[in-house]
PDB file of C-alpha atoms in Angstrom:
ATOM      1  CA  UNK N  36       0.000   0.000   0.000  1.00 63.00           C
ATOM      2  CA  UNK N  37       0.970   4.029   0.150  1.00 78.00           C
ATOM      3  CA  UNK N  38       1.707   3.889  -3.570  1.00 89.00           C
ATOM      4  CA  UNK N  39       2.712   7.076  -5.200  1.00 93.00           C
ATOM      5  CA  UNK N  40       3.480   7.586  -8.944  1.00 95.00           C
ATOM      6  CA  UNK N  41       4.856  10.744 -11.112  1.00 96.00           C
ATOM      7  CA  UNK N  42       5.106  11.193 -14.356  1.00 96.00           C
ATOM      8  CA  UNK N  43       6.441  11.358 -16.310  1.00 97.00           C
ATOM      9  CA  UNK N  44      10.076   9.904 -15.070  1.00 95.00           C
ATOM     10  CA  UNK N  45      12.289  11.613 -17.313  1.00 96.00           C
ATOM     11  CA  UNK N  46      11.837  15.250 -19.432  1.00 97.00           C
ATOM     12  CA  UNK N  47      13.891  17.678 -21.280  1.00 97.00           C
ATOM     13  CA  UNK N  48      13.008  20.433 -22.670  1.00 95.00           C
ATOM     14  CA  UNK N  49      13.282  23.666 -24.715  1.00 96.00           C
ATOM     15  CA  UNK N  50      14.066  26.808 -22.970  1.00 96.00           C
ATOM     16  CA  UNK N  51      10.925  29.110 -23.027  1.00 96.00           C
ATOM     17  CA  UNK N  52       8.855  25.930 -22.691  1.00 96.00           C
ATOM     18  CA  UNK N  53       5.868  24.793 -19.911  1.00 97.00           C
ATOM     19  CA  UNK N  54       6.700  21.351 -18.320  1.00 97.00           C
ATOM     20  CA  UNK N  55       4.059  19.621 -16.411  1.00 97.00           C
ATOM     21  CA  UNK N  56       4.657  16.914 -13.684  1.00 97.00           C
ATOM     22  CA  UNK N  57       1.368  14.655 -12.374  1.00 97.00           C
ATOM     23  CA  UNK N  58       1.761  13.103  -9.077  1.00 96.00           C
ATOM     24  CA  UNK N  59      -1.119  10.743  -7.986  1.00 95.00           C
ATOM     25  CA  UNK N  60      -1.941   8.673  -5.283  1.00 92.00           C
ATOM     26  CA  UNK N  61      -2.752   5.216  -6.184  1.00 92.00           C
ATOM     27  CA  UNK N  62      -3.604   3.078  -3.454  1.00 88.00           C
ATOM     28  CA  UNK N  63      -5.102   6.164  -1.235  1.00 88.00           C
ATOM     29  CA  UNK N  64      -6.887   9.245  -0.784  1.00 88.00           C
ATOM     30  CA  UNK N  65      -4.054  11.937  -0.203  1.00 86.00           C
ATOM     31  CA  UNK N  66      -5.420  14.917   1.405  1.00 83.00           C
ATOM     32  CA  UNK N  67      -1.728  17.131   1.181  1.00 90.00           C
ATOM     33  CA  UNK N  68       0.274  16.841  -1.374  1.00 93.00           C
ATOM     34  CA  UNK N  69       4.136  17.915  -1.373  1.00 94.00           C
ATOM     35  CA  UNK N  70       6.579  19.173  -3.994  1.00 96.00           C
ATOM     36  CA  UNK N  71      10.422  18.955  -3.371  1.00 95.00           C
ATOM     37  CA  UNK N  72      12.866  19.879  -5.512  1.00 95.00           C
ATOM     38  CA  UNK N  73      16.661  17.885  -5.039  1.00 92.00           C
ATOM     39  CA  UNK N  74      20.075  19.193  -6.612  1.00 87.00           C
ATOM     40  CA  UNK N  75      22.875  16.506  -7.046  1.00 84.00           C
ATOM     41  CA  UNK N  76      23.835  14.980  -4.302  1.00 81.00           C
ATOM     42  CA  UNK N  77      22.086  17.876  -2.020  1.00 86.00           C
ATOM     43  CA  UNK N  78      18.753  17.308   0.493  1.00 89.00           C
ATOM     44  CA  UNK N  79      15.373  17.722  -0.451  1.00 91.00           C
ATOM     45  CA  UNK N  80      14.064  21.456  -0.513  1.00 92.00           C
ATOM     46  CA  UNK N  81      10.151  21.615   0.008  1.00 92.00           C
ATOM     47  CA  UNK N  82       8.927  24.053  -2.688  1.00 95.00           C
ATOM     48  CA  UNK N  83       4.990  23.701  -1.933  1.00 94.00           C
ATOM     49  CA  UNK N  84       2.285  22.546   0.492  1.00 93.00           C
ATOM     50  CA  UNK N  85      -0.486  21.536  -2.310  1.00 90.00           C
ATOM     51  CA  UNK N  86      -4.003  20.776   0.011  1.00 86.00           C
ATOM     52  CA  UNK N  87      -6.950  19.474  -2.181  1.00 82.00           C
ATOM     53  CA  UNK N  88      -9.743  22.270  -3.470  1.00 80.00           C
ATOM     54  CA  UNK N  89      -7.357  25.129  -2.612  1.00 83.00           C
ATOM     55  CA  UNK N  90      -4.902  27.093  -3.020  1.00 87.00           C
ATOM     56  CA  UNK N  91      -0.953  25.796  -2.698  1.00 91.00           C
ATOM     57  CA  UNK N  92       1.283  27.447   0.056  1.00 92.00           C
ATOM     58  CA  UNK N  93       4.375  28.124  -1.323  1.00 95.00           C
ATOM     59  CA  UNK N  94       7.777  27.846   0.588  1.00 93.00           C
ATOM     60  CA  UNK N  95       9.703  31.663   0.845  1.00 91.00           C
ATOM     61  CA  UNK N  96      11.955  31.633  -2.173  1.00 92.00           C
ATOM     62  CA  UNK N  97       9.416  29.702  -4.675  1.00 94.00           C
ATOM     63  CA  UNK N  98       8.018  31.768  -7.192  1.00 94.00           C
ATOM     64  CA  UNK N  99       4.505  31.067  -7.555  1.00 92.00           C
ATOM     65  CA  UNK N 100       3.995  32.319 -10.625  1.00 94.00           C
ATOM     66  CA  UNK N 101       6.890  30.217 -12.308  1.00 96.00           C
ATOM     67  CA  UNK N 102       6.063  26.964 -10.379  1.00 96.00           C
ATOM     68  CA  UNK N 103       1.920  26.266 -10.789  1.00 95.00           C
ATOM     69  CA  UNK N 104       0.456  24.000  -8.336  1.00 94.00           C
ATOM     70  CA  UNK N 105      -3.037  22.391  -8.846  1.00 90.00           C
ATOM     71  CA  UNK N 106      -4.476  19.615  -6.450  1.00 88.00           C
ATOM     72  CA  UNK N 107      -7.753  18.885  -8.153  1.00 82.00           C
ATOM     73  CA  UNK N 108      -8.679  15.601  -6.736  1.00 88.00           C
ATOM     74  CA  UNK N 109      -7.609  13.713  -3.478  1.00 88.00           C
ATOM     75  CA  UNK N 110      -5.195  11.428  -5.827  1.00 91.00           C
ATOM     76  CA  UNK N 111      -3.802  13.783  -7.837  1.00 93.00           C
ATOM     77  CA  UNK N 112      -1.678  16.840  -7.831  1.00 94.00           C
ATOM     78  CA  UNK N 113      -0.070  18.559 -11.037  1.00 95.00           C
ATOM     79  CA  UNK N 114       3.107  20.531 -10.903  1.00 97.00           C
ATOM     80  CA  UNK N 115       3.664  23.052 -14.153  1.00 97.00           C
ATOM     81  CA  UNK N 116       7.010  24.705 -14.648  1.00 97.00           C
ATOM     82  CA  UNK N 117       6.873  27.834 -16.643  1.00 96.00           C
ATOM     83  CA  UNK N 118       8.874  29.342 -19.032  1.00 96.00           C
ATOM     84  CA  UNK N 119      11.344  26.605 -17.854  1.00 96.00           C
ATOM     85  CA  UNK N 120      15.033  27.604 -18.086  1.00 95.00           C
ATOM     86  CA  UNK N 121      18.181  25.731 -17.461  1.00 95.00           C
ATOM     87  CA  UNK N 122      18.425  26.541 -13.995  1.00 94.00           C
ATOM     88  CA  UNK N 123      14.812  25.004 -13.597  1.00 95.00           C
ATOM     89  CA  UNK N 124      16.757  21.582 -14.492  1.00 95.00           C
ATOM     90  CA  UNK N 125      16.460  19.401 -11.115  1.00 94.00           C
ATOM     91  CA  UNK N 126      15.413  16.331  -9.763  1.00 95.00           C
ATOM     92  CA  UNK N 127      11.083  17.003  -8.868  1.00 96.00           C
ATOM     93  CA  UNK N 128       9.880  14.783  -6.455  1.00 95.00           C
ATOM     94  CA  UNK N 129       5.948  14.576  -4.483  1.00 95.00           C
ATOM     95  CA  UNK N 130       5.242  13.226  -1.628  1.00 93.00           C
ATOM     96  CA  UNK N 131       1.302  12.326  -0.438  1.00 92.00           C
ATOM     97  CA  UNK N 132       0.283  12.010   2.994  1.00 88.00           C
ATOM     98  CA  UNK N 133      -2.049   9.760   3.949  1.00 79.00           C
ATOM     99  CA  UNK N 134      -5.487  11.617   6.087  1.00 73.00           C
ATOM    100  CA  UNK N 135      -4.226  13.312   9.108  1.00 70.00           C
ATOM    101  CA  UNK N 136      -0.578  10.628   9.766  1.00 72.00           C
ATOM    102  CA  UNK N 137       2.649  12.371   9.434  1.00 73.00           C
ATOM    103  CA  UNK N 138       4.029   9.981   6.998  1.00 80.00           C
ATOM    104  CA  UNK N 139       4.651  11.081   3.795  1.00 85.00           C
ATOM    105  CA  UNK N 140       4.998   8.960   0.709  1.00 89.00           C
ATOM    106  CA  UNK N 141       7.188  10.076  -1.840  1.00 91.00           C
ATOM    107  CA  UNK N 142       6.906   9.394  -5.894  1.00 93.00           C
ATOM    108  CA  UNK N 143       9.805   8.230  -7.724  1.00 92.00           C
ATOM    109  CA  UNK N 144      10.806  12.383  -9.143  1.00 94.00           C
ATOM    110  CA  UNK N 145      10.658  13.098 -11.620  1.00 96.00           C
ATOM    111  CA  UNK N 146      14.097  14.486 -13.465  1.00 95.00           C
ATOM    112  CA  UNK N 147      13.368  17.939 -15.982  1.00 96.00           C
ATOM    113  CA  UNK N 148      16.793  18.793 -18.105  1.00 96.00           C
ATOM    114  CA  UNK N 149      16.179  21.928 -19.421  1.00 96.00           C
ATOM    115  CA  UNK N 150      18.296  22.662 -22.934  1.00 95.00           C
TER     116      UNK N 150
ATOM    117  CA  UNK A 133      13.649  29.156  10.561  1.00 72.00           C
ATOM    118  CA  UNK A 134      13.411  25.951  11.392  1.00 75.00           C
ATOM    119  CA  UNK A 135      16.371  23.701  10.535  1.00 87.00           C
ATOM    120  CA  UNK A 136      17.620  20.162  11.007  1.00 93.00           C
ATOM    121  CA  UNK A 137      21.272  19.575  10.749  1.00 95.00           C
ATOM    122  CA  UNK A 138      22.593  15.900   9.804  1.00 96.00           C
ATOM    123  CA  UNK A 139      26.113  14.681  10.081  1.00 96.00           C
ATOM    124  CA  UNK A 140      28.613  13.393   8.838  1.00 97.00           C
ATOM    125  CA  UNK A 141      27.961  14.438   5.547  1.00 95.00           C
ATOM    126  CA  UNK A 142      29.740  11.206   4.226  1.00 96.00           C
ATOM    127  CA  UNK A 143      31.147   8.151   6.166  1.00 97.00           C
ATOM    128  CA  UNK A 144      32.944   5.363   4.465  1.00 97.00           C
ATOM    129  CA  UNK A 145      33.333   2.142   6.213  1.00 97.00           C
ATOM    130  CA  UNK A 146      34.483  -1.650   6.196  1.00 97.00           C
ATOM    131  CA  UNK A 147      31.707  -3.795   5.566  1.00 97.00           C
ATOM    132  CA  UNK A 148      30.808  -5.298   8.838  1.00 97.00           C
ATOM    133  CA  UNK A 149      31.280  -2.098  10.380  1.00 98.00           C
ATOM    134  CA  UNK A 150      28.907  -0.448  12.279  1.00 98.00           C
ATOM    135  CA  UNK A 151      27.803   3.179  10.720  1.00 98.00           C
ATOM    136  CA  UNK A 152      25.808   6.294  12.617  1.00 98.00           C
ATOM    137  CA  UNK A 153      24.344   9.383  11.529  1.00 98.00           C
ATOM    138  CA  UNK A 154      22.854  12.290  14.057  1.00 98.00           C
ATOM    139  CA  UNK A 155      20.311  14.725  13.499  1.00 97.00           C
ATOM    140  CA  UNK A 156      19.944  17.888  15.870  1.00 97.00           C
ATOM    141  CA  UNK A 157      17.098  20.534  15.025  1.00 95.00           C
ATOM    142  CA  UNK A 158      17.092  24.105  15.980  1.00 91.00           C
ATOM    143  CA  UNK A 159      13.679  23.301  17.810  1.00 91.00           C
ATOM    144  CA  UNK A 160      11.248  21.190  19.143  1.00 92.00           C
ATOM    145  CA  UNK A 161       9.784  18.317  17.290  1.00 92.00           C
ATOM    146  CA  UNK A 162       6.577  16.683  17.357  1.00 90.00           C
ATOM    147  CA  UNK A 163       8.454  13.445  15.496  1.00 91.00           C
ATOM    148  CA  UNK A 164      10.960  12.718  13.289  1.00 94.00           C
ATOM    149  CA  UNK A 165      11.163  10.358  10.401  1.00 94.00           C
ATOM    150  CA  UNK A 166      14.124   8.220   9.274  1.00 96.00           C
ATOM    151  CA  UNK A 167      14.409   8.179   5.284  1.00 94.00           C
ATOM    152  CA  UNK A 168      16.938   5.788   2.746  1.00 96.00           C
ATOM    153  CA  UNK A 169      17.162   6.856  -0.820  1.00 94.00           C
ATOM    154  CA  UNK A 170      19.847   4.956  -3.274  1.00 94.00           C
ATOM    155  CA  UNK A 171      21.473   6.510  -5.836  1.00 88.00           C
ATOM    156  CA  UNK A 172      19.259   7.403  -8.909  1.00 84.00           C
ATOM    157  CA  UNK A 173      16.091   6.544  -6.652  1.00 88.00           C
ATOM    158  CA  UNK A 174      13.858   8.549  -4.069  1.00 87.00           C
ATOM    159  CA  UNK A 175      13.437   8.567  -0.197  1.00 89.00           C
ATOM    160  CA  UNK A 176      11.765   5.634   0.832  1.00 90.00           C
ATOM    161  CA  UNK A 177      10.327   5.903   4.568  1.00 89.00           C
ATOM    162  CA  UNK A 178      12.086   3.723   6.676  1.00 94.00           C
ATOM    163  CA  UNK A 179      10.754   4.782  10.048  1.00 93.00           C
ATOM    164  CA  UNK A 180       8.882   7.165  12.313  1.00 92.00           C
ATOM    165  CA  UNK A 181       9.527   8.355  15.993  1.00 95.00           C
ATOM    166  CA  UNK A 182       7.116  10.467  17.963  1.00 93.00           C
ATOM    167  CA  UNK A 183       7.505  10.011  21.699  1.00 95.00           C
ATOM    168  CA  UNK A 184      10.384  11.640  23.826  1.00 96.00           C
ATOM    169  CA  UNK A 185      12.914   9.132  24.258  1.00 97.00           C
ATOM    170  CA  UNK A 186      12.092   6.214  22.005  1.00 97.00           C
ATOM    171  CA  UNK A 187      13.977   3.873  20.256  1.00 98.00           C
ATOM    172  CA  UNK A 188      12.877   1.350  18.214  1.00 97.00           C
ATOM    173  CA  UNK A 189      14.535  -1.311  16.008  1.00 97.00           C
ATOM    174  CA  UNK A 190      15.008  -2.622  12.491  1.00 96.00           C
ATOM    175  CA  UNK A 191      16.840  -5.547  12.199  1.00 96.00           C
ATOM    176  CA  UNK A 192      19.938  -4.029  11.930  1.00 98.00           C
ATOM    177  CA  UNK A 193      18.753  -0.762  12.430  1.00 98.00           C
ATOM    178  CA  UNK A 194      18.393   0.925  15.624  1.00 98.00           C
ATOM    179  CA  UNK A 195      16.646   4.227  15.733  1.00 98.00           C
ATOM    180  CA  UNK A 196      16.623   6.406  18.899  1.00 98.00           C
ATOM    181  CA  UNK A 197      14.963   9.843  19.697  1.00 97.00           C
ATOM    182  CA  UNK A 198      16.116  12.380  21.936  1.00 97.00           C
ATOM    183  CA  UNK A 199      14.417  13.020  25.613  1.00 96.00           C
ATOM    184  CA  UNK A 200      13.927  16.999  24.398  1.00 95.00           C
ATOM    185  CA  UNK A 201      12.817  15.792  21.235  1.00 95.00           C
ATOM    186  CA  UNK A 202      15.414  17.887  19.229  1.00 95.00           C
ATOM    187  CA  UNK A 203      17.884  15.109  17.741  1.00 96.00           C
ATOM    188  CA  UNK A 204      17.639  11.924  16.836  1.00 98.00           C
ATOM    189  CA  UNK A 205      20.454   8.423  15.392  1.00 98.00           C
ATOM    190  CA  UNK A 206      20.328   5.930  13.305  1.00 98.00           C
ATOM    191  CA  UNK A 207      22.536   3.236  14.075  1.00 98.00           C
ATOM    192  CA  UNK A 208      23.222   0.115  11.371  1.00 98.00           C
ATOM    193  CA  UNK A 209      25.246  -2.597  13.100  1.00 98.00           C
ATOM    194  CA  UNK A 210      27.869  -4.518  11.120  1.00 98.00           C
ATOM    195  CA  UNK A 211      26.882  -2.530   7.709  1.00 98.00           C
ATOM    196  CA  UNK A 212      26.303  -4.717   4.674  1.00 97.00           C
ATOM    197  CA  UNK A 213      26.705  -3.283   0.570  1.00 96.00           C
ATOM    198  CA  UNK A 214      22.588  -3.130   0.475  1.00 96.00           C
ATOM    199  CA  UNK A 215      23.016  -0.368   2.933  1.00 97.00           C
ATOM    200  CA  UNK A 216      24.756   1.486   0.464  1.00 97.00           C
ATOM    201  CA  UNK A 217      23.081   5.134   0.363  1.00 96.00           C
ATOM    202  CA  UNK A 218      21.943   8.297   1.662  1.00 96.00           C
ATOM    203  CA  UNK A 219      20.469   8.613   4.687  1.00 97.00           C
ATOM    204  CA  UNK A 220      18.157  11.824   5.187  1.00 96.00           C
ATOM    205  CA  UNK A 221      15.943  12.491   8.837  1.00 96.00           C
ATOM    206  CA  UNK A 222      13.124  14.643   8.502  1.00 94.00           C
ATOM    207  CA  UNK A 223      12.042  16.846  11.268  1.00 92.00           C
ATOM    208  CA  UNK A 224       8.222  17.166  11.425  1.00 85.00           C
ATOM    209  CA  UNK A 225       7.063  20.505  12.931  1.00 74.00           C
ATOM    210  CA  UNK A 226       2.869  21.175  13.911  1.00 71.00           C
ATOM    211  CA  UNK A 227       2.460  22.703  10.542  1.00 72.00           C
ATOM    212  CA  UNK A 228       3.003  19.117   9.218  1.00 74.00           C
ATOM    213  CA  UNK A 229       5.808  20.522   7.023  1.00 83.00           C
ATOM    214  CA  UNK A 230       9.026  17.904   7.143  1.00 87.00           C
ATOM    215  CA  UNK A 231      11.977  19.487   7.062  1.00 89.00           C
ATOM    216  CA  UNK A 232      14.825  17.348   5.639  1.00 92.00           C
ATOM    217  CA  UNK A 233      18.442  17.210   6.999  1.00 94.00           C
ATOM    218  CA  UNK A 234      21.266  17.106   4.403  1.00 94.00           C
ATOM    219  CA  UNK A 235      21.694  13.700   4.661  1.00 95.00           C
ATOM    220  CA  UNK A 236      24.317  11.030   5.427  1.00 97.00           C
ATOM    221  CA  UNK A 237      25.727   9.110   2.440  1.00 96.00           C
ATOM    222  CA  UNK A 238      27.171   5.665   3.230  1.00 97.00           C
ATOM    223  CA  UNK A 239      29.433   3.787   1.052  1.00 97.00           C
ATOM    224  CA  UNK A 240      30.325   0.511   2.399  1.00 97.00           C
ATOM    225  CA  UNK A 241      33.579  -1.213   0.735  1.00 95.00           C
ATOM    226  CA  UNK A 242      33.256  -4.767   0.584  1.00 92.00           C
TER     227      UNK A 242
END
């Protein structure tokens, strides 16, 4: 159980181009969502609290306008990078907690190389 | 803010050594989660602490949280190459937020 998917895996991309990045819940209903972002060999960097029906809260540092967030359904969260550039290129990764438990699940990232 | 600071940063050992990693937060915690991700992969949830003092077990894992709730170990006894990896603990605040340390990479030589 606690299944979480992204997709897709792998991506790379144009400069100037939108990149979008599904993360779902497969096995559960995940009421919060999370996005990291992980350099090489660095920690993960939480980018965005994504609850169901509203809004995301954004960490300090993360544009929101570059980085959309939409959590339309308990199993599924979208992440859409804008106007990617090469500094967007990183390692994406979501994470889906289960009801009100701690525990977060994470998806396998998903890595965006941005040309 | 809040932060959660890991070390080593790196550790290289013998296999059949034993291998620990500490975790120390700038505050309070109302648990702290234990996390593995190999190289090319993601974190995969190894374990979960909440009370003040607790340690529980894994095999060959041994996982301990501070009285004042603020740090935390892992300890692998007599490493093997499978434990090859990095080892990240996640301090989890009342916002629900987890805030990851930088991580501990093992490299066990066999």
């Amino acid at each position: 159980g606690a299944v979480v998917s992204q997709h897709p895996s792998r991506v790379i991309c144009k400069s100037g181009t939108s990149v979008k990045i599904e993360c779902r819940s497969l096995d559960f209903q995940a009421t919060t969502m999370f996005w990291y972002r992980q350099f090489p060999k660095k920690s993960l960097m939480l980018m965005a609290t994504s609850n169901e029906g509203s809004k995301a809260t954004y960490e300090q540092g993360v544009e929101k306008d570059k980085f959309l967030i939409n959590h339309a359904s308990l199993t599924l969260s979208t992440l859409t990078v804008t106007s990617a550039h090469p500094e967007d290129s990183s390692f994406y990764i979501c994470s889906a907690r289960m009801g009100h438990t701690d525990t977060q699940y994470f998806g396998p990232g998903t890595r965006l190389t941005v040309l | 803010g809040q932060q959660v600071m890991q070390i080593p940063q790196y550790q290289h050992v013998q296999e059949g050594e034993d291998f620990t990693t500490y975790c120390n937060s700038s505050t309070t915690l109302s648990n702290i989660q234990w996390y593995k991700q190999r190289p090319g992969g993601h974190p995969v949830f190894l374990i979960q602490l909440v009370k003040s003092g607790e340690v529980k077990k894994q095999k060959r894992l041994t996982f301990q949280f501070g009285e004042a709730k603020k740090n935390s170990s892992l300890h692998i006894t007599a490493t093997q190459t499978t434990d090859v990896g990095t080892y990240f603990c996640a301090g989890s605040s009342n916002t629900g937020k987890l805030i990851f340390g930088q991580g501990t990479t093992l490299q066990v030589k066999p």
